[in-house]
XYZ file of C-alpha atoms in Angstrom:
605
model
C -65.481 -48.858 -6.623
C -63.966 -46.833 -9.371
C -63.845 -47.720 -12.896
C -61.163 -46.352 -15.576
C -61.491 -46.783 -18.786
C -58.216 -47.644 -21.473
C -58.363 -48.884 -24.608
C -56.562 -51.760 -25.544
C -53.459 -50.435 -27.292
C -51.089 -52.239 -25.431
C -49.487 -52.836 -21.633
C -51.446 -50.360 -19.407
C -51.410 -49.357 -15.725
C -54.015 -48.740 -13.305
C -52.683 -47.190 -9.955
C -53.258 -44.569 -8.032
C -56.142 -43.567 -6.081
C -59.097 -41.804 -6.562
C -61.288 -38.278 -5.006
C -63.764 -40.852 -2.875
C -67.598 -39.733 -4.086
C -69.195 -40.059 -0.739
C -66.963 -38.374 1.657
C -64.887 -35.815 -0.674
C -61.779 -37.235 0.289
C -59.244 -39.110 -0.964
C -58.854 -43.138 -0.231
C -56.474 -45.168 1.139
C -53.959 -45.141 -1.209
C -54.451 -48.676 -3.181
C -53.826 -50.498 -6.690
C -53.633 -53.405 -8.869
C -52.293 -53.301 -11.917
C -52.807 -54.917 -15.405
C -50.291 -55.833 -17.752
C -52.774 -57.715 -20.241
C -52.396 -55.521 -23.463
C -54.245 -55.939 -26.710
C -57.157 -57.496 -25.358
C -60.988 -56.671 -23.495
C -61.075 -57.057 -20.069
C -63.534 -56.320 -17.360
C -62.154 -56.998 -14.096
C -63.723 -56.670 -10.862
C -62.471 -56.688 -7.186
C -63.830 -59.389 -5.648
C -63.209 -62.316 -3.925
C -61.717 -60.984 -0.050
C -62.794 -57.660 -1.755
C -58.717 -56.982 -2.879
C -58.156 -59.726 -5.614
C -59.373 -58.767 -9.296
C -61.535 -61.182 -10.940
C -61.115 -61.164 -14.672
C -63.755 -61.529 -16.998
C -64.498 -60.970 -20.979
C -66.134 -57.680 -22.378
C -67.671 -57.515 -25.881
C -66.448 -54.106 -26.699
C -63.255 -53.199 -27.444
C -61.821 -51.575 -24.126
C -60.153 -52.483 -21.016
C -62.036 -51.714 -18.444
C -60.609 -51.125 -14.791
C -62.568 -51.964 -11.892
C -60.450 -50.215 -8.324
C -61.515 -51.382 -4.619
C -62.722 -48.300 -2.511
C -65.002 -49.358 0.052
C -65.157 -47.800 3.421
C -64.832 -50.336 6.273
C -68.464 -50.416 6.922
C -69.435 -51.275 3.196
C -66.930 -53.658 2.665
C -67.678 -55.376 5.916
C -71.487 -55.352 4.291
C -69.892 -57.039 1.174
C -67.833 -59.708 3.155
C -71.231 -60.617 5.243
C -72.852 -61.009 1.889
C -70.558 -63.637 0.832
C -70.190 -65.418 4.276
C -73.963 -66.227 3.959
C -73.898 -67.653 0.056
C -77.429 -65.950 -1.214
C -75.661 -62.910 -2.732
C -73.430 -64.702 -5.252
C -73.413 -61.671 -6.967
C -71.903 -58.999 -4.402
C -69.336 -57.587 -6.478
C -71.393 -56.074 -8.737
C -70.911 -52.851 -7.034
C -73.931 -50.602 -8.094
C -71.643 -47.433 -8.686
C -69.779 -49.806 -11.319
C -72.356 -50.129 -12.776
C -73.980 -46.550 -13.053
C -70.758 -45.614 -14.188
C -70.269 -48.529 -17.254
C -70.641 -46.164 -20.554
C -69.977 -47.428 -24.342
C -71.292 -51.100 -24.707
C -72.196 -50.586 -21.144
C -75.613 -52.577 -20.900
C -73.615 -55.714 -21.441
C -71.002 -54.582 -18.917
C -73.600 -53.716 -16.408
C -75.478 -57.550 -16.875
C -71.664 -59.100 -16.301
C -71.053 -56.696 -13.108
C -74.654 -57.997 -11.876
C -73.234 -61.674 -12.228
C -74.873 -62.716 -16.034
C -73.638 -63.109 -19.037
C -75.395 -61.737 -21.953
C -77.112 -64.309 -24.415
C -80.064 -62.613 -25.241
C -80.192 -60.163 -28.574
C -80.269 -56.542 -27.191
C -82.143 -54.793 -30.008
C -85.298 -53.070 -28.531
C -85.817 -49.483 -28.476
C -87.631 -47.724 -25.967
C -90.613 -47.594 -27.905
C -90.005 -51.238 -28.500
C -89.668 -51.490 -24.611
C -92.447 -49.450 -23.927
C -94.984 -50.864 -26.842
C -94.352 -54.509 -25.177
C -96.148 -53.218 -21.818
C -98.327 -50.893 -23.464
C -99.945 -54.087 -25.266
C -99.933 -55.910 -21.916
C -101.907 -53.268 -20.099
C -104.274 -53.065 -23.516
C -106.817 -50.771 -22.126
C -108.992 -52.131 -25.076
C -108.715 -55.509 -23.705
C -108.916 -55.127 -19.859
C -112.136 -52.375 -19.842
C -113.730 -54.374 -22.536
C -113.566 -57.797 -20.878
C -114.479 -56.303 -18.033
C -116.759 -53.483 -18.729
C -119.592 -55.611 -17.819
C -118.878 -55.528 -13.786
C -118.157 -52.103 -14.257
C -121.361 -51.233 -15.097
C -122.805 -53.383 -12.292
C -121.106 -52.150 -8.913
C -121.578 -48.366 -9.616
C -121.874 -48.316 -13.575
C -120.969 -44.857 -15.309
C -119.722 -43.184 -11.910
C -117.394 -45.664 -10.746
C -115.779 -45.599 -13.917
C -115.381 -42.277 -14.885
C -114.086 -41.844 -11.275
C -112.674 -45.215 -10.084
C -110.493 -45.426 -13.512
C -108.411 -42.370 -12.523
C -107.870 -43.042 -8.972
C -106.600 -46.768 -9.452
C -104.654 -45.127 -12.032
C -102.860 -42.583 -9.892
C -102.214 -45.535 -7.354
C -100.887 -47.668 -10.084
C -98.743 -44.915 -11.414
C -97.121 -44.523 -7.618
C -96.577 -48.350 -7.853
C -94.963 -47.730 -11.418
C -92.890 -45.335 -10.454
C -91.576 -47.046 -7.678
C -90.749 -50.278 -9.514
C -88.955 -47.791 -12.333
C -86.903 -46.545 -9.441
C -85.665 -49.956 -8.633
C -85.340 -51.665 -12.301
C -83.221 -48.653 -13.102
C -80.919 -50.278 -10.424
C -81.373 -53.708 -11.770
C -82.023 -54.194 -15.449
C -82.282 -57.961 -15.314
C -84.611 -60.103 -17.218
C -85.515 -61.517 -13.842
C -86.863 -58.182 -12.336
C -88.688 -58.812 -9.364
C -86.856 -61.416 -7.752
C -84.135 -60.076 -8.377
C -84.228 -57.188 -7.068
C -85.684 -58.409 -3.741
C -82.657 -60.931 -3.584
C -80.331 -57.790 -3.801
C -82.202 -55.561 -1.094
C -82.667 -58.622 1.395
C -78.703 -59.151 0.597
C -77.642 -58.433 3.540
C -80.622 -60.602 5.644
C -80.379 -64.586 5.957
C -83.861 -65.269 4.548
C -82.911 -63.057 1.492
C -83.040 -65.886 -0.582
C -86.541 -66.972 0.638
C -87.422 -63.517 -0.550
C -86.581 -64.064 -3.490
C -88.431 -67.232 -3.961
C -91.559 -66.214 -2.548
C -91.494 -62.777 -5.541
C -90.461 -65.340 -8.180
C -92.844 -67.680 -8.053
C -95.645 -65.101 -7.303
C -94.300 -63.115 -10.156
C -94.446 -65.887 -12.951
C -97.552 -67.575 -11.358
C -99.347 -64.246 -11.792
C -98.438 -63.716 -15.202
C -99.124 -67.511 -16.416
C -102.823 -66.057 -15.085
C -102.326 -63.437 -16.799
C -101.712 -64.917 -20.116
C -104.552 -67.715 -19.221
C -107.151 -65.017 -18.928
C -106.442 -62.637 -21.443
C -106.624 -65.295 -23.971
C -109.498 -67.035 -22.597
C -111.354 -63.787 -22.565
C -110.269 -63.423 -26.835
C -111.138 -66.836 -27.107
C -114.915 -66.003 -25.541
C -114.920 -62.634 -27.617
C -114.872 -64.749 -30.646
C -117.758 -66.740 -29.117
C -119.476 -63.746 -28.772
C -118.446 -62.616 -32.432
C -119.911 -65.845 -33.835
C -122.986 -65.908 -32.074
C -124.091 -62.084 -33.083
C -122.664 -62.920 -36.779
C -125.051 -65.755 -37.099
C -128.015 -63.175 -35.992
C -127.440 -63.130 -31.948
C -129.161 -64.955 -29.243
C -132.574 -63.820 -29.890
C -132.285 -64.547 -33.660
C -130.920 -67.916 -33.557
C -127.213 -66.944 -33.435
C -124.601 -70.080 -33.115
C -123.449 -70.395 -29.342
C -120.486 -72.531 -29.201
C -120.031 -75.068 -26.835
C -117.133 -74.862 -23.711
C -115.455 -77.361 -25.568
C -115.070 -74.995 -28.417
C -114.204 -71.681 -26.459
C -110.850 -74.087 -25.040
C -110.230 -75.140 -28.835
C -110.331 -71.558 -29.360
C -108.054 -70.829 -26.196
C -105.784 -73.219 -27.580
C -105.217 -71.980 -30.987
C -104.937 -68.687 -29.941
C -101.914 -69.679 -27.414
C -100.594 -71.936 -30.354
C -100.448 -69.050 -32.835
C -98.669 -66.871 -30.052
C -96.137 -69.473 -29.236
C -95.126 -69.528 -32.794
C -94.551 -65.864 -32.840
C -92.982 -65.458 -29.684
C -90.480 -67.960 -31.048
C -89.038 -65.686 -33.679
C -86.398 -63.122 -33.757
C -86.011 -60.531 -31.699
C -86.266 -58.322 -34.114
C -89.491 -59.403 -35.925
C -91.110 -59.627 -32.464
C -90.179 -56.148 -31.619
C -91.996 -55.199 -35.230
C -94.900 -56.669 -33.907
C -94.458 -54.940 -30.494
C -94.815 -51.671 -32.182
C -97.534 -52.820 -34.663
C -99.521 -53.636 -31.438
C -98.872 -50.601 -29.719
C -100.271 -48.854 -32.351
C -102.810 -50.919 -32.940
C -104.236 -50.345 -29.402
C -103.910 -46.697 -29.699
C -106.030 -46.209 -32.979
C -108.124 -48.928 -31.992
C -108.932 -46.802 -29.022
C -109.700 -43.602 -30.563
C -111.490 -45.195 -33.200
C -113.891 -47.072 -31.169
C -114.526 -43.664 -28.442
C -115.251 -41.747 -31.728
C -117.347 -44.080 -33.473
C -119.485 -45.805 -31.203
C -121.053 -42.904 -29.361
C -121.597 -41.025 -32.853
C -123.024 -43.607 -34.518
C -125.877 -44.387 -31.700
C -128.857 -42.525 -32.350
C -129.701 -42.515 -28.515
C -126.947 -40.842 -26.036
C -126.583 -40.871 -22.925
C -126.651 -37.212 -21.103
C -123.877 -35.893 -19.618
C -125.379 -36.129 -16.780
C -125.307 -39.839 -16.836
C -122.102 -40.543 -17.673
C -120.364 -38.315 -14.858
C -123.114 -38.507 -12.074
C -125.766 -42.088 -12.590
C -123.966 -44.344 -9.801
C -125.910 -48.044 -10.307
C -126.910 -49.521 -7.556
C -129.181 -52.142 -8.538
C -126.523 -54.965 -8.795
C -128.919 -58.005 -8.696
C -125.712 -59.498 -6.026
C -127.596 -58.303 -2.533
C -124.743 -55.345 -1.685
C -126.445 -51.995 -0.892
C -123.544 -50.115 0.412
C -122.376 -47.874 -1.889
C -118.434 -47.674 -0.646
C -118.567 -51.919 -1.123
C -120.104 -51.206 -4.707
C -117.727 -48.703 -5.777
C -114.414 -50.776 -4.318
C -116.172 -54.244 -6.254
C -116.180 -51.142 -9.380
C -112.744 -50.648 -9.176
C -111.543 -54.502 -10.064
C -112.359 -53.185 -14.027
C -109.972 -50.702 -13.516
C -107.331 -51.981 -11.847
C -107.489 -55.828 -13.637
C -106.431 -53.409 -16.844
C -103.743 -52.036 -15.347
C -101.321 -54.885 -14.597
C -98.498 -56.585 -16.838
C -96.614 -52.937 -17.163
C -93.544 -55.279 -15.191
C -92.666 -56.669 -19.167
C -90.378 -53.791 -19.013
C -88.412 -55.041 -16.852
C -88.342 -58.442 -18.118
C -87.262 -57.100 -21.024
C -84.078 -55.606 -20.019
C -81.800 -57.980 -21.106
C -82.953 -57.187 -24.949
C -83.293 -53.176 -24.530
C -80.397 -50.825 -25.240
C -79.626 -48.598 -22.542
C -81.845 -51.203 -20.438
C -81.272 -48.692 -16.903
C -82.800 -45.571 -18.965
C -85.528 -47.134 -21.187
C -87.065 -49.837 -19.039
C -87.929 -47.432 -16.190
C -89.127 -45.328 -19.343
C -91.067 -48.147 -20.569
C -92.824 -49.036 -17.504
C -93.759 -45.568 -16.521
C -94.975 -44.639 -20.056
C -96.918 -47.576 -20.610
C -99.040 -46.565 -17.096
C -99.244 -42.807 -17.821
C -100.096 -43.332 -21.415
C -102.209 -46.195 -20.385
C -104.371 -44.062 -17.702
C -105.206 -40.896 -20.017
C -106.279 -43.055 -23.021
C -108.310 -45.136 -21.020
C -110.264 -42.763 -19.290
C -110.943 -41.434 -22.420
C -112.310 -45.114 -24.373
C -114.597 -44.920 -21.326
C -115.972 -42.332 -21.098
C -116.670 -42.560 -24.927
C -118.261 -46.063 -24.481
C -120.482 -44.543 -21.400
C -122.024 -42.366 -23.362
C -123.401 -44.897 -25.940
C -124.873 -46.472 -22.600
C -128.368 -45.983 -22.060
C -130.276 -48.885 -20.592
C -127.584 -51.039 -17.914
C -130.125 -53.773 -17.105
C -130.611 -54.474 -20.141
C -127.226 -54.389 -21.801
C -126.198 -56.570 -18.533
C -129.206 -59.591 -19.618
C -128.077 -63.201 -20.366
C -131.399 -62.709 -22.691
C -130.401 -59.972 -25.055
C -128.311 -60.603 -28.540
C -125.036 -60.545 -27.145
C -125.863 -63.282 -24.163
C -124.994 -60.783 -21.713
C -121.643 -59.392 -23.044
C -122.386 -55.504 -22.153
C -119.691 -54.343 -24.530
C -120.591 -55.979 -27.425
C -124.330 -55.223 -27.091
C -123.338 -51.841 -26.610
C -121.095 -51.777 -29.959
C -124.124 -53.872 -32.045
C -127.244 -51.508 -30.913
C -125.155 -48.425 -31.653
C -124.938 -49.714 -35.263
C -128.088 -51.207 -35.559
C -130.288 -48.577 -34.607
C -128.810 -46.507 -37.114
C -128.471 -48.741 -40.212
C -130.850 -51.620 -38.854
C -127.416 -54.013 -39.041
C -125.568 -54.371 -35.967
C -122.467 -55.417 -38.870
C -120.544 -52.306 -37.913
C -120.475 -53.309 -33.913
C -119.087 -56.684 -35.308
C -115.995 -54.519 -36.952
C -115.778 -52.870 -34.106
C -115.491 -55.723 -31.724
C -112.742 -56.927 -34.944
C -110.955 -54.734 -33.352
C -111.077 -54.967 -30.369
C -110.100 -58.663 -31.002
C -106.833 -57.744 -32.774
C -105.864 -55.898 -29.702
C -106.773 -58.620 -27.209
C -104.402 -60.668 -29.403
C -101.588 -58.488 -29.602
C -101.998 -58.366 -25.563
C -102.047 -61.839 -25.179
C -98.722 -62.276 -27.262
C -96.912 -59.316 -25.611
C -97.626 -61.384 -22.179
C -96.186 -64.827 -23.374
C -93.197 -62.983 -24.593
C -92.833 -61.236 -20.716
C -93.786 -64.806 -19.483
C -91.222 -66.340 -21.348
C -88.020 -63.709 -19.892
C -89.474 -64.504 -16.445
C -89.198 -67.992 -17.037
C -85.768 -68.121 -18.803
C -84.840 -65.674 -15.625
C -86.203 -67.700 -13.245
C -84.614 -70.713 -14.551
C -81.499 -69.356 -15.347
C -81.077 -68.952 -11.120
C -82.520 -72.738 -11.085
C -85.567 -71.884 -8.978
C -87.620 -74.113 -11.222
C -88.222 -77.797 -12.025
C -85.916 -78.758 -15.380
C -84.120 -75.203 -15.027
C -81.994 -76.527 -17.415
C -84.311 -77.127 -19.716
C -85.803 -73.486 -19.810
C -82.999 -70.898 -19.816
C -82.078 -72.547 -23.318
C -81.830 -70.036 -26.116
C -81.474 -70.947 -29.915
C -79.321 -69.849 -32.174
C -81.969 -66.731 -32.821
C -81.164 -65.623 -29.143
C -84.732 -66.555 -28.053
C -85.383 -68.657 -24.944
C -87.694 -71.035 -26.873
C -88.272 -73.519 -24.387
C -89.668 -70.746 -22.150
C -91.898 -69.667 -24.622
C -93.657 -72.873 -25.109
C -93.355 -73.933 -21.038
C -95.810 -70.206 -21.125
C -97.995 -71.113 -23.410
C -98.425 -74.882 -22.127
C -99.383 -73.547 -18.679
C -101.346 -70.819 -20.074
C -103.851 -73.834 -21.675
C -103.790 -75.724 -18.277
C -104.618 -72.948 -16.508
C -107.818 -72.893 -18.551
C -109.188 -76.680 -18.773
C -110.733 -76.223 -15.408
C -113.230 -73.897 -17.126
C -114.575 -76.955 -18.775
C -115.423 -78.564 -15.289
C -116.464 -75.098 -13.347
C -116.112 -71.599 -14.420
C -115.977 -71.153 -10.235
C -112.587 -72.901 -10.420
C -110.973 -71.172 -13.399
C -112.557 -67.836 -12.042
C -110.485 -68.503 -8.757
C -107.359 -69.699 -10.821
C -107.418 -66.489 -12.927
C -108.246 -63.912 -9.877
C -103.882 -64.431 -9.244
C -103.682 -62.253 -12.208
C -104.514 -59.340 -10.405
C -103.849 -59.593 -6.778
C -100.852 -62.319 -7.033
C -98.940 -60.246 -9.749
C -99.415 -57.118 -7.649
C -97.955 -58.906 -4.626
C -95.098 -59.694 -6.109
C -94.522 -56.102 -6.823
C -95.146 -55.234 -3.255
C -92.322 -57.135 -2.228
C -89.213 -55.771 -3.634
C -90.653 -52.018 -3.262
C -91.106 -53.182 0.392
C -87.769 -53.949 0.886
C -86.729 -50.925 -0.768
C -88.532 -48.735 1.974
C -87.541 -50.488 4.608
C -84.503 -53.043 4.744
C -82.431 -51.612 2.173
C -83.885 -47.657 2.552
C -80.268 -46.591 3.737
C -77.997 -48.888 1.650
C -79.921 -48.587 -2.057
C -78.144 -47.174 -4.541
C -80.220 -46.180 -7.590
C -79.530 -46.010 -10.930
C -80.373 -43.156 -13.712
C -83.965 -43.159 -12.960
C -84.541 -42.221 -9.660
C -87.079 -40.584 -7.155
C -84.731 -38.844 -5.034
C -85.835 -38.324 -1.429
C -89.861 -38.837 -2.798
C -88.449 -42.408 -3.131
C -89.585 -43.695 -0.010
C -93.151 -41.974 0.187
C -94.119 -43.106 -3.250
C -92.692 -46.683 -2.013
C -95.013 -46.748 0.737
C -97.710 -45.500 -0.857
C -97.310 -48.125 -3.932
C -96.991 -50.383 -0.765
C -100.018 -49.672 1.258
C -102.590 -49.787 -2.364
C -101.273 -53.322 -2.918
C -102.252 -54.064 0.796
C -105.775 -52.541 0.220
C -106.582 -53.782 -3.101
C -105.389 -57.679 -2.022
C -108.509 -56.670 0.875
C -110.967 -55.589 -0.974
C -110.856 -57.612 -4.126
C -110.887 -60.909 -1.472
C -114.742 -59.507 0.058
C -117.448 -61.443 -1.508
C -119.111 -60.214 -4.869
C -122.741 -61.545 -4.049
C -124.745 -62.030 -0.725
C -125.640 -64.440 0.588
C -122.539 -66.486 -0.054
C -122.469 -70.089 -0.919
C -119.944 -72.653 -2.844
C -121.278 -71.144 -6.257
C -120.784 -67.022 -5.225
C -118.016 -67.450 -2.710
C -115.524 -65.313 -4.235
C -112.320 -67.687 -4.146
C -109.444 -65.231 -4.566
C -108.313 -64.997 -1.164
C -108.403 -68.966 -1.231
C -106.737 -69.194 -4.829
C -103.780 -66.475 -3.277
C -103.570 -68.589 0.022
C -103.477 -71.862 -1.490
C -100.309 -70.055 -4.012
C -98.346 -69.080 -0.366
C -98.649 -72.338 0.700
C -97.827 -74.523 -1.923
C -94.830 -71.969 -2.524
C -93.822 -71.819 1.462
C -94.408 -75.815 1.488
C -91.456 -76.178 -1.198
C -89.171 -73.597 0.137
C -89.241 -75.291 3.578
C -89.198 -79.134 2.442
C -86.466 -78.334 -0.450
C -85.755 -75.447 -2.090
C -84.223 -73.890 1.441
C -80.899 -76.065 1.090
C -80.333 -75.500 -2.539
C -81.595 -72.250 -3.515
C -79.610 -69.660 -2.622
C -81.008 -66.274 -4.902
C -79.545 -65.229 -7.809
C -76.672 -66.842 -9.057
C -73.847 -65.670 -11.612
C -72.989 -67.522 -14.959
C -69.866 -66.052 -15.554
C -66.969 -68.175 -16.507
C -64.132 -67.495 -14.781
């Protein structure tokens, strides 16, 4: 497929053939030709792969759209249409590398969407969206706790960086393949277009989807669950701590909290664009000089340090949860590190509102990791070295209740000024940053949804892909935000229940970015055509390797977390994933099979 490019001054033209790219050689000789002058046109071969479809540009040129397809390819086409689940086949993927000018919009319409969203992020803006999502502040301080139980100092100096090169390969490969794809629906999308050519392509599709928005629901749930019990934690040491007869609020108030918090981001994440992106940016920021603040200050402030020594070579063994091997203990480590780095697919979701969407959201995603993994390591090994007694700083019975961090932040402060008021500042900030995460994720939660919706592969699709007259897909936002606080209330009943609920946010979401880089190695490794980004023949190893982690990781997180195992330490992740696959292989065999058939254009006309 060849595109030319006139503007629209009047009666033009397009015949002729063209040098064919692949083979070097000239085409059958072939044309079609368009007498509509003083007007913008983008028209596409399609339909029995000769007859022009005609559809409307928003940029002032005529662009020309020539059939060129070897018999082999346009076979491929032809089979995609027979079957019905690649509605969008004539979006030839060299149209749309080669769409310049306005060309993000042209590249959404030769993908089968219209545009309706505002495109008006930047690549920082892009980038800063799954920079807060990752929020190494947020993910190794909620977590630093198990960190320093399976393996403590060692297993996170050294487990950080290796989940982080891992991470990066996945990264990399899902940049390769959103470069190819810059939809708002990301994932499922692009596993509906490299299972195009297979009959249970659109099954595909639904299985990434639904793992895809489940996971970051779960991801929005825990994030904000975990500010919500920050401010517990806040509150209690403000009113003198545990051991001083701090206020400990009840459940019931941690899920007021939870639902505030979601409130306040629903009624940000329904504003423009524009003032959204500001806050993208702000939060970006935020994370980063929250980061080196906190490395800088804690550890200088303390008036006890731990050694060197410590930090790089003290691996903790004594767990209190019955494990003594010392592989198990470091893989348990490794959930700190690898719970951080998740969300980074907001790039992606955010496509649809990014200027040159194939460039910058394979910048954003990759970016947000690499950036991610280098300021990370470094808040760690900061923190670490502020560490000096674990059992202690992991005790239900010191000031904090057992919150490692935060004990860590108030003893630095209060052995030097005799007021642990400075680790409350700190942990400030650390709560801004958890915030600014937690927004960041209902805004990817809410392009997923509209996404998902807009291919109706949800209940009241209708209802969701809705955007007001800001551009925003409102209802999505608060169908996020309402799930996000459901997701929680089981807490109130058993914190073994939400635990389970919440584990999808790590092993779910990276499943459904398995999926399409599956695919890419393997059905479509011959037939993928990628966009700017791309990995060049290193495409398929990284692939597999992103492919195989996800495999391990959805293992080893599954193995129990204490021995002996009963109903109260069983750890229910494999059981929360399981029960996910079923429910979603249950409604793709009982109904969604005769109705949904994978992505599916809006274009008039």
């Amino acid at each position: 497929m060849v595109i030319t490019r006139d503007s629209c001054r009047g009666p033009r033209a397009a015949t002729g053939a063209r040098e064919s790219r692949s083979r070097g050689r000239a085409p059958p000789a072939s044309s079609w030709r368009d007498h509509r002058g003083g007007c913008c046109l983008l028209q596409i071969g399609a339909g029995g792969l000769g007859r022009p479809q005609q559809l409307r540009a928003d940029h002032g040129d005529s662009f020309q759209i020539k059939e060129q397809r070897s018999g082999g390819e346009a076979r491929g086409r032809m089979e995609e249409a027979r079957h019905g689940y690649s509605p969008l086949a004539a979006a030839d993927e060299a149209a749309i590398r080669g769409a310049t000018s306005d060309g993000d919009d042209v590249k959404l319409r030769l993908l089968g969407y219209k545009p309706q969203l505002k495109r008006d992020l930047s690549v920082v803006s892009n980038f800063a969206v799954s920079f807060s999502i990752v929020s190494v502040v947020t993910g190794v301080t909620t977590l630093f706790g198990t960190g320093l139980q399976f393996g403590g100092p060692a297993t996170m100096v050294y487990g950080w960086p290796v989940a982080g090169a891992f991470t990066l390969a996945v990264g990399l490969a899902m940049a390769e393949i959103c470069s190819a794809y810059p939809t708002s629906g990301g994932l499922y999308f692009w596993s509906a277009r490299l299972c195009a050519h297979r009959p249970w392509g659109p099954f595909a599709a639904w299985l990434t989807g639904w793992f895809n928005i489940v996971g970051q629901w779960a991801v929005t749930t825990s994030v904000d669950y975990s500010l919500a019990q920050l401010i517990q934690v806040i509150i209690l040491l403000g009113t003198g701590g545990k051991n001083g007869g701090g206020y400990l609020a009840s459940k019931y108030v941690v899920i007021a909290f939870h639902a505030a918090i979601l409130l306040s981001h629903a009624v940000i994440n329904s504003l423009p664009i524009t003032v959204l992106s500001f806050f993208g940016q702000f939060a970006a920021a935020w994370n980063m000089l929250g980061v080196f603040v906190l490395m800088i200050a804690v550890p200088t402030v303390a008036t006890e340090r731990a050694s060197a020594e410590f930090v790089f070579t003290h691996f903790n063994t004594d767990n209190g949860a019955g494990i003594h091997s010392n592989f198990y203990i470091f893989v348990l480590g490794l959930l700190m590190s690898q719970y951080t780095l998740t969300g980074y697919d907001a790039s992606a979701h955010m496509t649809e509102e990014t200027k040159n969407a194939d460039k910058n959201g394979p910048i954003g995603i990759i970016s947000a990791i690499g950036i991610s993994i280098v300021v990370g390591w470094g808040y760690i090994l900061g923190i670490t070295f502020a560490v000096k007694d674990i059992p202690y700083l992991l005790s239900p019975d010191n000031d904090a209740g057992g919150y490692a961090i935060a004990e860590v932040f108030y003893l630095a402060f209060k052995s030097r000024y005799g007021s642990g008021a400075g680790g409350i500042v700190c942990l400030g900030i650390v709560a801004v940053a958890i915030y600014f995460c937690g927004m960041s994720s209902v805004t990817s939660n809410s392009r997923m949804a509209y996404a998902f919706s807009r291919d109706g592969a949800m209940p009241f699709s209708s209802v969701w892909h809705k955007v007001n007259k800001q551009e925003v897909p409102i209802n999505a936002v608060w169908l996020s935000v309402s799930v996000a606080l459901c997701m929680a209330l089981p807490s109130l009943g058993s914190l073994v229940a939400f635990q389970a609920m919440v584990s999808i946010a790590t092993i779910g979401l990276y499943i459904s970015y398995a999926l399409p880089i599956l695919f890419r190695v393997t059905l479509a490794r011959k037939h993928f055509s990628p966009g700017p980004f791309n990995l060049g023949r290193y495409g398929a190893l990284v692939g597999w390797v992103a492919v195989l982690w996800v495999a391990t990781i959805t293992v080893l997180f599954s193995l129990p977390v204490t021995y002996p195992v009963t109903k109260d330490t069983l750890n229910y992740t494999a059981v929360a994933v399981g029960g996910l696959f079923f429910l979603v292989l249950s409604s793709w065999v009982l109904s969604a099979r005769h109705w949904f058939k994978g992505p599916v254009t809006n274009l008039d006309g």
